[in-house]
Amino acid sequence: MKVTAMSNFEIVAREDFSDVTYLLEVRHPLMAKAAKPGQFVIVMLHENGERIPLTIADFDCKQGTITLVIQAVGKTTRQMQLECRVGASLFAMVGPMGTPSPISHAKKVLCVGGGLGVAPIFPQARGFKESGAYVIAVLGFRNKDLVFWEDKFRASCDELILCTNDGSAGMKGMITDGIKVALAQHPDIEEVVAIGPPVMMKACADATRPYKIKTMVSVNPIMVDGTGMCGGCRVKVGDQVKFACVDGPDFDGHLVDFDDLMLRLQRYTKDEKAAHERWSDSCRMATPGGASTLAG
């Protein structure tokens, strides 16, 4: 079910997890009713703004809201961080898009989220739990200041393994260290779902490959229209070329060509940097005294 854009997408809640990561809860009753784990939306901040894909981090049918967790890394996401406050509205939000994540009949599942990927892995963990599976979550962050949604996962999962690179929260180590712990304690894990940066998902797939455990990942190639027409979201899966926006975004992690994916993601790095610099300069000029308005 696809829900077309409406005229008003009010932001009803906001939470800042760090200086670069923030949550927006947007009112859209029809979309909240239709959304499934693994799907995404395409949003526009302004009429002439960039169209960007954002994974649905949560949805509440009773409240009629869609939750997005965003990292301010480029021009548009930084502008949204500055302008998207409670009471403001997005110009457009289209979705839910993409193929819903398949919630299998696996009896024991490992859900792995790294950094921002912790947000979109939550609906899948909850979905598996609601289907009757024993769910173990492995969440990875650089340090304790970046940790978010720990309570949500503890409430929705049977076990939680929290990892930080510096050991300031949970166990010290990379996310693959958490996976090793989970596999050692639960050799009967039937499925692994991993979401995070491509290099992290590649490491997860490499960690589970020797065990021949089904491992699904959510890929994030460059996306323009979100309907499969532009071809920008191509991803190599085994000997086939798939389109993430219509065939995915979830694919078999043991078949995804992560090296090609990461190379494609670098294609517009210079353009993204130039766009951010232009916007940043315009913000400074528009602020009295030339002070920057980028502070979160």
Backbone as JSON, one array per atom type, in Angstrom:
{
  "sequence": "MKVTAMSNFEIVAREDFSDVTYLLEVRHPLMAKAAKPGQFVIVMLHENGERIPLTIADFDCKQGTITLVIQAVGKTTRQMQLECRVGASLFAMVGPMGTPSPISHAKKVLCVGGGLGVAPIFPQARGFKESGAYVIAVLGFRNKDLVFWEDKFRASCDELILCTNDGSAGMKGMITDGIKVALAQHPDIEEVVAIGPPVMMKACADATRPYKIKTMVSVNPIMVDGTGMCGGCRVKVGDQVKFACVDGPDFDGHLVDFDDLMLRLQRYTKDEKAAHERWSDSCRMATPGGASTLAG",
  "N": [[0.84, -1.2, 0.0], [0.67, 2.14, -0.95], [0.99, 5.42, 0.15], [0.11, 8.58, -0.83], [1.55, 11.92, -1.05], [0.57, 14.37, 1.38], [-0.8, 17.53, 2.41], [0.19, 18.57, 4.72], [2.61, 17.88, 7.11], [2.98, 17.57, 10.09], [5.38, 18.08, 12.65], [5.4, 16.48, 15.58], [6.88, 15.72, 17.73], [10.21, 15.86, 19.01], [13.5, 14.71, 19.55], [16.79, 14.98, 20.67], [19.53, 12.99, 20.3], [22.28, 13.21, 20.2], [24.89, 15.53, 19.24], [24.67, 15.3, 16.54], [22.71, 13.47, 15.9], [19.25, 13.02, 15.7], [15.75, 12.76, 16.52], [12.64, 12.71, 14.85], [9.19, 12.93, 15.14], [6.5, 12.45, 13.16], [3.27, 13.48, 12.22], [1.05, 11.4, 10.6], [-1.51, 9.71, 9.99], [-2.55, 7.78, 8.06], [-0.25, 6.73, 6.85], [1.06, 5.7, 9.07], [-0.61, 3.62, 9.7], [-0.24, 1.98, 7.51], [2.47, 1.35, 7.41], [5.29, -0.89, 7.53], [7.82, -2.98, 9.07], [11.14, -2.23, 7.98], [10.56, -0.61, 5.81], [10.68, 2.59, 4.03], [10.63, 6.22, 3.78], [10.3, 9.04, 1.56], [11.31, 12.29, 1.9], [10.73, 15.86, 1.77], [12.02, 18.9, 2.76], [11.47, 21.56, 2.06], [9.62, 23.24, -0.57], [11.29, 23.48, -2.82], [13.28, 21.82, -2.08], [15.73, 19.17, -1.53], [15.05, 15.77, -2.29], [15.02, 13.22, -0.03], [15.73, 9.88, 1.06], [14.54, 8.21, 3.96], [14.76, 5.83, 6.47], [12.04, 4.22, 8.07], [11.85, 4.42, 11.46], [10.13, 3.82, 13.49], [6.61, 3.31, 14.12], [3.35, 4.33, 14.97], [0.24, 3.27, 15.21], [-1.99, 3.97, 16.78], [-1.42, 6.56, 17.71], [-1.01, 7.7, 15.29], [1.44, 8.32, 14.01], [4.69, 8.66, 12.46], [8.0, 7.7, 13.02], [11.2, 9.07, 12.63], [14.67, 8.7, 12.63], [17.46, 10.6, 12.41], [20.63, 11.41, 11.0], [22.74, 14.14, 11.02], [24.5, 14.75, 8.39], [24.83, 15.75, 5.83], [23.95, 18.51, 3.63], [21.06, 18.77, 3.52], [20.13, 17.18, 5.7], [21.38, 18.49, 7.79], [20.19, 20.97, 7.59], [17.58, 20.26, 8.17], [17.96, 19.49, 10.81], [18.35, 21.95, 11.94], [15.97, 23.38, 11.38], [13.69, 21.77, 11.8], [11.48, 21.68, 14.13], [9.24, 21.08, 16.92], [5.92, 21.55, 15.98], [6.53, 22.68, 13.55], [6.45, 21.86, 10.0], [6.99, 19.29, 7.54], [7.49, 19.67, 4.04], [6.8, 17.65, 2.22], [6.08, 14.14, 2.38], [6.45, 10.97, 1.37], [5.3, 7.65, 1.14], [4.48, 4.47, 2.73], [7.54, 3.16, 1.41], [9.38, 0.74, -0.54], [10.07, -2.79, -0.09], [8.52, -4.53, 2.51], [10.31, -5.8, 5.35], [10.9, -9.25, 5.5], [9.36, -11.05, 7.95], [10.31, -13.81, 9.24], [9.66, -17.3, 10.14], [11.5, -17.98, 11.98], [12.8, -19.32, 14.99], [14.67, -18.33, 16.73], [16.32, -15.3, 16.7], [18.81, -12.97, 15.69], [19.24, -9.61, 16.0], [20.95, -6.97, 14.67], [22.3, -3.8, 15.15], [24.05, -0.95, 14.11], [25.3, 2.11, 15.17], [23.53, 4.68, 13.63], [21.96, 2.77, 12.47], [20.73, 1.41, 14.48], [18.23, 2.45, 14.95], [16.42, 1.75, 12.66], [16.53, -1.02, 12.94], [14.98, -1.63, 15.07], [12.05, -1.83, 14.58], [12.07, -4.29, 13.26], [13.13, -6.07, 15.14], [11.1, -5.92, 17.06], [9.0, -6.87, 15.49], [9.77, -9.55, 15.0], [9.71, -10.49, 17.62], [7.0, -10.21, 18.23], [6.05, -12.14, 16.55], [6.65, -14.41, 17.83], [9.26, -15.24, 18.15], [12.46, -15.84, 19.77], [14.35, -13.2, 20.63], [17.45, -11.69, 20.19], [19.32, -8.83, 20.66], [21.97, -6.98, 19.28], [23.68, -4.13, 19.78], [25.62, -1.47, 18.57], [27.81, 1.21, 19.34], [29.93, 4.15, 19.16], [30.62, 5.37, 21.6], [29.37, 5.88, 25.01], [27.91, 8.26, 25.03], [26.58, 8.37, 22.66], [24.68, 6.45, 22.7], [21.37, 5.3, 22.26], [17.88, 4.51, 22.73], [18.14, 2.23, 24.3], [16.48, 1.33, 26.38], [14.09, 0.81, 24.98], [14.78, -1.4, 23.42], [15.45, -3.26, 25.39], [12.96, -3.67, 26.46], [11.62, -4.88, 24.39], [13.04, -7.06, 23.48], [14.48, -10.33, 24.14], [17.08, -10.57, 24.99], [19.85, -8.33, 25.34], [22.79, -7.16, 23.93], [25.06, -4.82, 24.43], [27.42, -2.82, 22.82], [30.35, -0.82, 22.89], [32.87, 1.1, 21.31], [34.87, 2.15, 22.94], [34.37, 1.04, 25.37], [32.84, 2.42, 27.23], [30.2, 1.98, 27.73], [28.25, -0.91, 28.23], [29.75, -3.82, 26.78], [33.22, -3.72, 25.85], [34.24, -3.25, 22.58], [33.96, -4.05, 19.03], [31.04, -4.28, 16.93], [31.0, -6.78, 15.81], [32.23, -8.27, 17.74], [30.25, -8.46, 19.62], [28.47, -10.02, 18.18], [29.88, -12.43, 18.04], [29.82, -13.18, 20.72], [27.07, -13.59, 21.05], [26.61, -15.7, 19.22], [28.16, -17.68, 20.35], [26.85, -18.16, 22.75], [24.37, -18.84, 21.86], [24.06, -21.16, 19.82], [22.02, -22.02, 18.24], [20.87, -20.01, 16.75], [18.85, -18.91, 14.14], [18.53, -16.92, 12.25], [19.95, -13.83, 11.15], [19.72, -10.36, 11.28], [20.94, -7.38, 10.05], [21.69, -3.93, 10.32], [23.22, -0.94, 9.36], [26.15, 1.11, 8.78], [27.64, 0.47, 5.53], [30.21, -0.8, 5.7], [30.09, -1.93, 8.2], [27.91, -3.7, 7.97], [28.97, -5.42, 6.08], [31.01, -6.56, 7.59], [29.47, -7.9, 9.48], [28.17, -9.79, 7.85], [30.38, -11.25, 7.03], [31.1, -12.32, 9.48], [29.04, -14.12, 10.05], [29.03, -15.83, 7.92], [30.75, -18.21, 7.99], [29.19, -19.83, 9.62], [27.0, -20.31, 8.16], [24.55, -19.03, 8.53], [21.45, -17.61, 7.82], [21.54, -14.32, 6.73], [20.37, -11.14, 6.69], [20.56, -7.89, 5.26], [20.18, -4.29, 5.23], [20.39, -2.26, 2.6], [21.78, 0.89, 1.49], [21.93, 2.51, -1.04], [22.6, 5.25, -3.38], [19.73, 7.17, -3.99], [17.16, 8.43, -6.02], [14.46, 8.86, -7.24], [12.99, 6.85, -6.0], [11.31, 4.92, -7.03], [12.33, 3.07, -8.73], [12.75, 3.91, -11.3], [14.88, 5.64, -11.96], [17.27, 4.28, -11.65], [19.39, 4.76, -10.01], [19.73, 3.48, -7.6], [20.97, 1.04, -7.85], [22.18, -2.17, -6.94], [24.49, -4.77, -6.53], [23.7, -8.09, -6.23], [24.73, -11.13, -5.67], [24.81, -12.68, -8.77], [23.13, -10.9, -9.92], [21.56, -7.73, -10.69], [20.0, -5.55, -8.6], [17.34, -3.3, -7.61], [17.31, -1.15, -5.02], [15.17, 0.39, -4.05], [12.79, -0.77, -4.89], [13.11, -3.55, -5.04], [14.25, -4.03, -2.66], [14.64, -2.6, 0.62], [16.05, -4.75, 1.79], [18.39, -7.38, 1.57], [20.12, -10.5, 0.89], [22.81, -10.73, 2.89], [25.12, -12.21, 2.45], [25.4, -12.25, -0.22], [25.47, -9.67, -1.22], [27.32, -7.19, -2.96], [29.39, -5.46, -1.33], [31.64, -3.86, -1.68], [31.27, -2.67, -4.18], [28.94, -1.26, -3.58], [29.84, 0.6, -1.62], [31.62, 2.05, -3.15], [29.9, 3.26, -5.0], [28.47, 4.91, -3.3], [30.24, 6.94, -2.85], [30.18, 8.54, -5.02], [29.01, 11.11, -5.32], [30.32, 12.72, -3.51], [31.91, 15.11, -3.65], [30.03, 16.91, -4.71], [28.13, 16.91, -2.68], [29.59, 18.03, -0.6], [30.1, 20.59, -1.64], [27.47, 21.6, -1.8], [26.75, 21.67, 0.87], [28.6, 23.56, 1.82], [27.8, 25.88, 0.46], [25.24, 26.26, 1.54], [25.89, 26.53, 4.25], [27.41, 28.89, 4.19], [25.42, 30.69, 3.39], [23.78, 30.61, 5.62], [25.4, 31.78, 7.57], [25.63, 34.35, 6.55], [23.03, 35.18, 6.75], [22.61, 35.43, 9.41], [22.59, 37.68, 12.13], [25.52, 39.52, 12.69], [27.03, 37.56, 11.62], [27.29, 35.12, 12.83], [27.37, 31.58, 13.11], [24.59, 29.43, 12.44], [24.46, 26.77, 12.82], [24.65, 25.27, 15.07], [23.42, 22.64, 17.07]],
  "CA": [[0.0, 0.0, 0.0], [1.44, 3.36, -1.03], [0.21, 6.59, 0.56], [0.68, 9.74, -1.52], [1.85, 13.08, -0.22], [-0.5, 15.2, 1.87], [-0.43, 18.94, 2.39], [0.79, 19.0, 5.97], [3.25, 16.81, 7.84], [3.39, 18.27, 11.31], [6.33, 17.46, 13.56], [4.74, 16.53, 16.89], [7.86, 15.46, 18.8], [11.61, 15.85, 18.61], [14.46, 14.36, 20.59], [18.17, 15.0, 20.2], [20.32, 11.96, 20.95], [23.64, 13.71, 20.26], [25.0, 16.77, 18.48], [24.42, 15.04, 15.13], [21.62, 12.51, 15.73], [18.0, 13.53, 16.26], [14.51, 12.03, 16.21], [11.45, 13.49, 14.51], [7.95, 12.18, 15.09], [5.68, 13.2, 12.21], [1.89, 13.01, 12.19], [0.53, 10.92, 9.31], [-2.29, 8.53, 10.38], [-2.66, 6.76, 7.03], [1.04, 6.08, 6.68], [1.33, 4.92, 10.29], [-1.43, 2.41, 9.6], [0.25, 1.14, 6.42], [3.9, 1.07, 7.52], [5.78, -2.19, 7.97], [9.27, -2.96, 9.34], [12.04, -2.25, 6.83], [10.19, 0.34, 4.76], [11.25, 3.93, 4.16], [9.87, 7.33, 3.2], [11.09, 10.1, 0.92], [10.81, 13.56, 2.44], [11.23, 17.15, 1.3], [11.87, 19.91, 3.8], [10.84, 22.72, 1.44], [9.09, 23.0, -1.92], [12.39, 23.32, -3.76], [14.33, 21.1, -1.39], [16.18, 17.87, -1.99], [14.25, 14.61, -1.88], [15.93, 12.27, 0.6], [15.09, 8.69, 1.66], [14.8, 7.99, 5.38], [14.13, 4.6, 6.93], [11.07, 4.37, 9.16], [12.41, 3.85, 12.68], [9.02, 3.34, 14.31], [5.31, 3.8, 13.69], [2.35, 4.15, 16.01], [-1.09, 3.36, 14.59], [-2.92, 4.66, 17.67], [-1.09, 7.99, 17.71], [-0.99, 8.17, 13.9], [2.71, 8.98, 13.78], [5.85, 7.98, 11.9], [9.21, 8.16, 13.68], [12.41, 9.08, 11.82], [15.9, 9.02, 13.35], [18.27, 11.19, 11.34], [21.99, 11.86, 11.32], [23.07, 15.35, 10.25], [25.78, 14.53, 7.72], [24.86, 16.52, 4.6], [23.27, 19.81, 3.64], [19.64, 18.68, 3.84], [19.91, 16.68, 7.06], [21.8, 19.54, 8.72], [19.16, 22.0, 7.54], [16.45, 19.71, 8.92], [18.32, 19.56, 12.22], [18.21, 23.34, 12.36], [14.64, 23.92, 11.17], [12.59, 20.87, 12.16], [11.11, 21.75, 15.54], [7.85, 20.73, 17.2], [5.02, 22.56, 15.45], [6.87, 22.91, 12.15], [5.96, 20.79, 9.12], [7.73, 18.95, 6.34], [6.71, 20.0, 2.85], [6.27, 16.42, 1.64], [6.56, 12.86, 2.87], [5.81, 9.93, 0.57], [5.6, 6.3, 1.58], [5.74, 3.75, 2.93], [8.13, 2.66, 0.19], [10.23, -0.42, -0.38], [9.45, -4.06, 0.28], [8.64, -4.77, 3.96], [11.23, -6.86, 5.75], [10.19, -10.51, 5.76], [9.45, -11.57, 9.32], [10.25, -15.25, 9.02], [9.18, -18.12, 11.25], [12.66, -18.4, 12.76], [12.5, -19.38, 16.42], [15.66, -17.51, 17.44], [16.81, -14.32, 15.74], [19.77, -11.99, 16.16], [19.05, -8.33, 15.33], [22.18, -6.21, 14.88], [22.22, -2.42, 14.71], [25.26, -0.18, 14.37], [25.14, 3.56, 15.04], [22.18, 5.08, 13.22], [21.22, 1.57, 12.1], [20.0, 0.93, 15.65], [16.82, 2.87, 14.83], [15.58, 0.92, 11.78], [16.49, -2.43, 13.32], [14.01, -1.8, 16.14], [10.77, -2.42, 14.14], [12.26, -5.69, 12.91], [13.24, -6.82, 16.4], [9.76, -5.99, 17.63], [8.19, -7.73, 14.64], [10.13, -10.95, 15.27], [9.23, -10.81, 18.96], [5.55, -10.37, 18.15], [5.77, -13.37, 15.81], [6.91, -15.53, 18.72], [10.67, -15.62, 18.16], [13.36, -15.41, 20.83], [15.1, -12.14, 19.95], [18.66, -11.16, 20.81], [19.75, -7.61, 19.98], [23.34, -6.51, 19.46], [23.73, -2.74, 19.38], [26.98, -0.96, 18.63], [28.02, 2.66, 19.28], [31.33, 4.52, 19.41], [30.78, 5.6, 23.04], [28.1, 5.93, 25.74], [27.17, 9.48, 24.73], [25.82, 8.17, 21.42], [23.71, 5.36, 22.91], [19.96, 5.67, 22.35], [16.86, 3.47, 22.65], [18.5, 1.03, 25.04], [15.29, 0.88, 27.1], [13.12, 0.26, 24.01], [15.22, -2.74, 23.03], [15.34, -4.16, 26.54], [11.54, -3.97, 26.65], [11.08, -5.62, 23.24], [13.88, -8.22, 23.16], [14.76, -11.24, 25.25], [18.44, -10.27, 25.45], [20.5, -7.19, 24.69], [24.25, -7.06, 24.06], [25.44, -3.45, 24.07], [28.86, -2.71, 22.57], [30.91, 0.49, 22.56], [34.28, 0.98, 20.89], [35.78, 2.5, 24.03], [33.98, 0.35, 26.59], [32.19, 3.33, 28.17], [28.88, 1.41, 28.02], [28.2, -2.29, 27.78], [31.06, -4.46, 26.59], [34.14, -3.01, 24.98], [34.52, -3.98, 21.36], [33.19, -3.76, 17.84], [29.77, -4.99, 16.89], [31.27, -8.17, 15.49], [32.54, -8.94, 19.0], [28.95, -8.78, 20.21], [27.92, -11.13, 17.41], [30.59, -13.63, 18.46], [29.28, -13.55, 22.03], [25.71, -14.12, 20.85], [26.67, -17.0, 18.55], [28.73, -18.64, 21.3], [25.83, -18.46, 23.75], [23.16, -19.35, 21.19], [24.42, -21.8, 18.55], [20.81, -22.35, 17.48], [20.33, -18.83, 16.07], [18.45, -19.3, 12.8], [18.57, -15.8, 11.3], [20.57, -12.59, 11.6], [19.35, -9.16, 10.52], [21.92, -6.35, 10.41], [21.53, -2.63, 9.67], [24.22, 0.03, 9.77], [27.01, 1.52, 7.67], [27.99, -0.68, 4.68], [31.39, -1.54, 6.17], [29.65, -2.7, 9.36], [27.08, -4.81, 7.5], [29.89, -6.37, 5.44], [31.68, -7.29, 8.67], [28.47, -8.82, 10.06], [27.99, -10.9, 6.92], [31.59, -12.07, 7.1], [31.11, -13.02, 10.77], [28.06, -15.2, 10.07], [29.2, -16.71, 6.75], [31.24, -19.56, 8.33], [28.13, -20.59, 10.29], [25.93, -20.49, 7.17], [23.29, -18.54, 9.08], [20.78, -16.62, 6.97], [21.87, -12.98, 7.19], [19.76, -10.11, 5.87], [21.06, -6.54, 5.5], [19.39, -3.23, 4.6], [21.37, -1.45, 1.88], [21.42, 2.3, 1.36], [22.59, 3.16, -2.18], [22.06, 6.55, -3.79], [18.36, 7.03, -4.43], [16.64, 9.69, -6.55], [13.0, 8.93, -7.3], [12.39, 5.89, -5.07], [10.34, 4.05, -7.69], [13.02, 2.16, -9.62], [12.83, 4.47, -12.64], [16.14, 6.34, -12.23], [18.37, 3.32, -11.68], [20.49, 5.19, -9.15], [19.84, 2.63, -6.41], [21.41, -0.31, -8.22], [23.06, -2.89, -6.02], [24.8, -6.11, -7.03], [23.37, -9.16, -5.29], [25.11, -12.33, -6.4], [25.03, -12.41, -10.19], [22.02, -10.07, -10.38], [21.5, -6.31, -10.33], [18.72, -5.25, -7.99], [17.06, -1.9, -7.31], [17.0, -1.15, -3.59], [13.91, 1.05, -3.71], [11.62, -1.61, -5.18], [13.44, -4.94, -4.74], [14.78, -4.05, -1.3], [16.1, -2.5, 0.77], [16.68, -5.89, 2.44], [18.93, -8.41, 0.7], [20.98, -11.51, 1.5], [24.1, -10.11, 3.15], [26.21, -13.04, 1.95], [25.46, -12.09, -1.67], [25.62, -8.26, -1.59], [28.67, -6.71, -3.29], [29.55, -4.27, -0.51], [32.69, -3.0, -2.24], [30.63, -1.87, -5.22], [28.01, -0.37, -2.91], [30.57, 1.68, -0.99], [32.18, 2.88, -4.22], [28.8, 4.06, -5.55], [28.09, 5.91, -2.32], [31.21, 8.03, -2.89], [30.11, 9.19, -6.33], [28.65, 12.53, -5.25], [30.93, 13.31, -2.32], [32.3, 16.5, -3.92], [28.81, 17.71, -4.86], [27.51, 17.05, -1.36], [30.41, 18.97, 0.16], [29.87, 21.93, -2.19], [26.12, 22.02, -1.43], [26.77, 22.01, 2.3], [29.36, 24.8, 2.0], [26.94, 26.99, -0.01], [24.18, 26.48, 2.53], [26.52, 27.03, 5.46], [27.76, 30.29, 3.95], [24.19, 31.48, 3.37], [23.31, 30.69, 7.0], [26.23, 32.76, 8.27], [25.31, 35.69, 6.05], [21.68, 35.54, 7.18], [22.58, 35.57, 10.86], [23.19, 38.95, 12.58], [26.89, 39.42, 13.19], [27.72, 36.51, 10.9], [27.45, 33.91, 13.64], [26.82, 30.38, 12.5], [23.34, 28.92, 13.03], [24.48, 25.32, 12.68], [24.68, 24.59, 16.37], [22.19, 21.87, 17.32]],
  "C": [[0.87, 1.24, 0.0], [0.52, 4.54, -0.7], [0.85, 7.82, -0.06], [0.82, 10.92, -0.57], [0.6, 13.84, 0.17], [0.0, 16.63, 1.9], [0.27, 19.39, 3.66], [1.34, 17.79, 6.72], [3.85, 17.41, 9.1], [4.34, 17.43, 12.15], [5.77, 17.61, 14.96], [5.68, 16.23, 18.04], [9.25, 15.46, 18.2], [12.45, 15.48, 19.81], [15.85, 14.35, 19.99], [18.98, 13.98, 20.99], [21.78, 12.38, 21.12], [23.69, 15.0, 19.46], [24.75, 16.55, 16.99], [23.22, 14.12, 14.88], [20.36, 13.0, 16.43], [16.81, 12.73, 15.75], [13.4, 13.02, 15.9], [10.26, 12.54, 14.46], [6.96, 13.01, 14.28], [4.28, 12.61, 12.17], [1.47, 12.63, 10.78], [-0.24, 9.62, 9.58], [-2.36, 7.42, 9.34], [-1.35, 6.0, 6.85], [1.39, 5.22, 7.89], [0.57, 3.6, 10.26], [-0.86, 1.44, 8.57], [1.68, 0.67, 6.6], [4.21, -0.32, 8.06], [7.29, -2.07, 8.25], [10.08, -3.02, 8.05], [11.72, -1.24, 5.75], [10.78, 1.73, 5.04], [10.31, 4.96, 3.56], [10.84, 8.23, 2.45], [10.48, 11.42, 1.36], [11.45, 14.74, 1.73], [10.98, 18.16, 2.4], [11.12, 21.12, 3.29], [10.4, 22.37, 0.02], [10.2, 22.75, -2.93], [13.56, 22.53, -3.15], [14.67, 19.77, -2.03], [15.24, 16.78, -1.48], [15.21, 13.57, -1.29], [15.17, 11.08, 1.18], [15.5, 8.55, 3.12], [14.06, 6.73, 5.82], [13.17, 4.88, 8.08], [11.62, 3.66, 10.39], [11.34, 3.3, 13.61], [7.73, 3.91, 13.74], [4.29, 3.44, 14.76], [0.97, 4.36, 15.41], [-2.07, 4.15, 15.45], [-2.69, 6.17, 17.67], [-1.08, 8.57, 16.3], [0.31, 8.87, 13.54], [3.75, 8.04, 13.18], [7.08, 8.56, 12.58], [10.41, 8.0, 12.75], [13.59, 9.43, 12.72], [16.93, 9.4, 12.3], [19.64, 11.58, 11.85], [22.34, 13.03, 10.4], [24.46, 15.21, 9.65], [25.93, 15.35, 6.45], [24.06, 17.79, 4.72], [21.82, 19.68, 4.1], [19.4, 18.2, 5.26], [20.37, 17.68, 8.11], [20.77, 20.66, 8.75], [17.92, 21.53, 8.3], [16.73, 19.77, 10.41], [18.09, 20.96, 12.77], [16.74, 23.79, 12.38], [13.49, 23.05, 11.67], [12.38, 20.85, 13.67], [9.64, 21.36, 15.71], [6.94, 21.88, 16.76], [5.3, 22.91, 14.01], [6.37, 21.73, 11.32], [6.94, 20.54, 7.99], [6.86, 19.29, 5.14], [6.06, 18.76, 2.25], [6.87, 15.2, 2.31], [5.77, 11.77, 2.17], [6.24, 8.55, 1.05], [4.34, 5.6, 2.08], [6.22, 3.12, 1.63], [9.05, 1.49, 0.51], [9.44, -1.66, 0.02], [9.6, -4.28, 1.79], [9.6, -5.91, 4.25], [10.44, -8.13, 6.04], [10.41, -10.97, 7.19], [9.22, -13.07, 9.22], [9.7, -15.97, 10.25], [10.35, -18.65, 12.08], [12.33, -18.34, 14.25], [13.47, -18.55, 17.26], [16.36, -16.62, 16.43], [17.77, -13.35, 16.43], [19.6, -10.72, 15.34], [20.22, -7.42, 15.69], [22.03, -4.81, 14.31], [23.49, -1.68, 15.07], [25.04, 1.29, 14.15], [23.71, 3.92, 14.71], [21.32, 3.88, 12.84], [20.46, 0.96, 13.26], [18.51, 1.28, 15.51], [16.0, 1.97, 13.91], [15.58, -0.56, 12.12], [15.42, -2.67, 14.38], [12.67, -2.38, 15.66], [10.91, -3.9, 13.77], [12.38, -6.56, 14.16], [11.87, -6.99, 17.04], [8.87, -6.93, 16.82], [8.48, -9.21, 14.86], [9.62, -11.38, 16.64], [7.73, -11.06, 18.95], [5.16, -11.65, 17.41], [6.08, -14.62, 16.63], [8.36, -15.96, 18.8], [11.38, -15.17, 19.44], [14.33, -14.44, 20.18], [16.27, -11.65, 20.79], [19.08, -9.94, 20.0], [21.21, -7.33, 20.31], [23.39, -5.1, 18.9], [25.14, -2.2, 19.57], [27.04, 0.55, 18.47], [29.5, 2.95, 19.53], [31.58, 4.73, 20.9], [29.4, 5.77, 23.67], [27.27, 7.16, 25.43], [26.3, 9.35, 23.48], [24.74, 7.1, 21.55], [22.29, 5.92, 22.99], [19.09, 4.42, 22.21], [17.23, 2.17, 23.36], [17.27, 0.46, 25.75], [14.26, 0.24, 26.17], [13.5, -1.17, 23.63], [15.12, -3.72, 24.19], [13.89, -4.57, 26.76], [10.99, -4.89, 25.57], [11.86, -6.88, 22.9], [14.1, -9.09, 24.39], [16.14, -11.0, 25.84], [18.98, -9.07, 24.68], [21.99, -7.23, 25.0], [24.64, -5.68, 23.53], [26.96, -3.38, 23.94], [29.23, -1.25, 22.33], [32.39, 0.31, 22.25], [35.24, 1.21, 22.05], [35.43, 1.84, 25.36], [33.28, 1.22, 27.61], [30.76, 2.91, 28.5], [28.86, -0.01, 27.47], [29.58, -2.91, 27.7], [31.93, -3.65, 25.64], [34.42, -3.86, 23.74], [33.67, -3.52, 20.2], [31.91, -4.59, 17.84], [29.95, -6.46, 16.56], [31.66, -8.96, 16.75], [31.25, -9.34, 19.71], [28.29, -9.95, 19.5], [28.57, -12.45, 17.83], [30.07, -14.13, 19.81], [27.91, -14.2, 21.87], [25.74, -15.51, 20.23], [27.24, -18.07, 19.47], [27.7, -19.09, 22.32], [24.59, -19.11, 23.14], [23.53, -19.96, 19.83], [23.22, -22.16, 17.68], [20.16, -21.13, 16.85], [20.05, -19.19, 14.61], [18.57, -18.17, 11.78], [19.21, -14.59, 11.96], [20.1, -11.48, 10.68], [20.27, -8.04, 10.98], [21.66, -5.07, 9.62], [22.55, -1.67, 10.25], [25.02, 0.48, 8.57], [27.41, 0.3, 6.83], [29.18, -1.49, 5.2], [31.03, -2.4, 7.38], [28.81, -3.9, 8.93], [27.94, -5.87, 6.79], [30.58, -7.21, 6.5], [30.73, -8.28, 9.32], [28.27, -10.04, 9.17], [29.19, -11.83, 6.93], [31.62, -12.9, 8.39], [30.16, -14.21, 10.79], [28.25, -16.21, 8.94], [29.73, -18.09, 7.12], [30.18, -20.45, 8.98], [26.97, -20.9, 9.35], [24.56, -20.12, 7.73], [22.71, -17.5, 8.13], [21.0, -15.23, 7.55], [21.32, -11.94, 6.22], [20.32, -8.73, 6.26], [20.18, -5.54, 4.76], [20.37, -2.27, 3.93], [20.85, -0.03, 1.64], [22.13, 2.98, 0.2], [21.98, 4.52, -2.47], [20.68, 6.35, -4.4], [17.83, 8.39, -4.88], [15.12, 9.73, -6.48], [12.31, 7.93, -6.38], [11.4, 4.94, -5.7], [10.99, 3.06, -8.65], [13.21, 2.69, -11.02], [14.21, 5.06, -12.95], [17.33, 5.39, -12.32], [19.53, 3.68, -10.77], [20.73, 4.26, -7.98], [20.26, 1.21, -6.74], [22.35, -0.89, -7.17], [23.26, -4.3, -6.58], [24.55, -7.13, -5.93], [23.62, -10.47, -6.01], [25.41, -11.98, -7.84], [23.91, -11.55, -10.78], [22.2, -8.62, -9.95], [20.09, -6.03, -9.82], [18.58, -3.74, -7.8], [16.54, -1.82, -5.88], [15.63, -0.6, -3.28], [12.68, 0.19, -3.98], [11.87, -3.09, -4.89], [13.86, -5.11, -3.29], [13.96, -3.15, -0.39], [16.79, -3.7, 1.41], [17.13, -6.93, 1.42], [19.8, -9.37, 1.51], [22.38, -10.91, 1.65], [25.28, -10.91, 2.63], [26.36, -12.91, 0.44], [25.68, -10.64, -2.11], [27.09, -7.93, -1.86], [28.88, -5.39, -2.55], [30.62, -3.33, -1.05], [32.11, -2.1, -3.33], [29.68, -0.85, -4.61], [28.74, 0.83, -2.32], [31.2, 2.61, -2.02], [31.11, 3.79, -4.81], [28.4, 5.18, -4.59], [29.04, 7.11, -2.31], [31.09, 8.9, -4.13], [29.86, 10.69, -6.25], [29.22, 13.23, -4.03], [31.28, 14.78, -2.52], [31.07, 17.4, -4.04], [28.13, 17.95, -3.52], [28.28, 18.06, -0.52], [30.17, 20.4, -0.31], [28.5, 22.46, -1.79], [26.08, 22.44, 0.04], [27.5, 23.33, 2.53], [28.54, 26.01, 1.57], [25.86, 27.31, 1.02], [24.75, 27.06, 3.82], [26.88, 28.5, 5.34], [26.52, 31.18, 3.98], [23.62, 31.64, 4.77], [24.09, 31.75, 7.76], [25.9, 34.18, 7.84], [23.94, 36.16, 6.53], [21.56, 35.77, 8.67], [23.24, 36.87, 11.28], [24.57, 38.72, 13.16], [27.68, 38.32, 12.52], [27.94, 35.25, 11.69], [26.79, 32.73, 12.98], [25.56, 29.93, 13.22], [23.3, 27.4, 13.01], [24.45, 24.59, 13.99], [23.35, 23.92, 16.63], [21.52, 22.33, 18.59]]
}
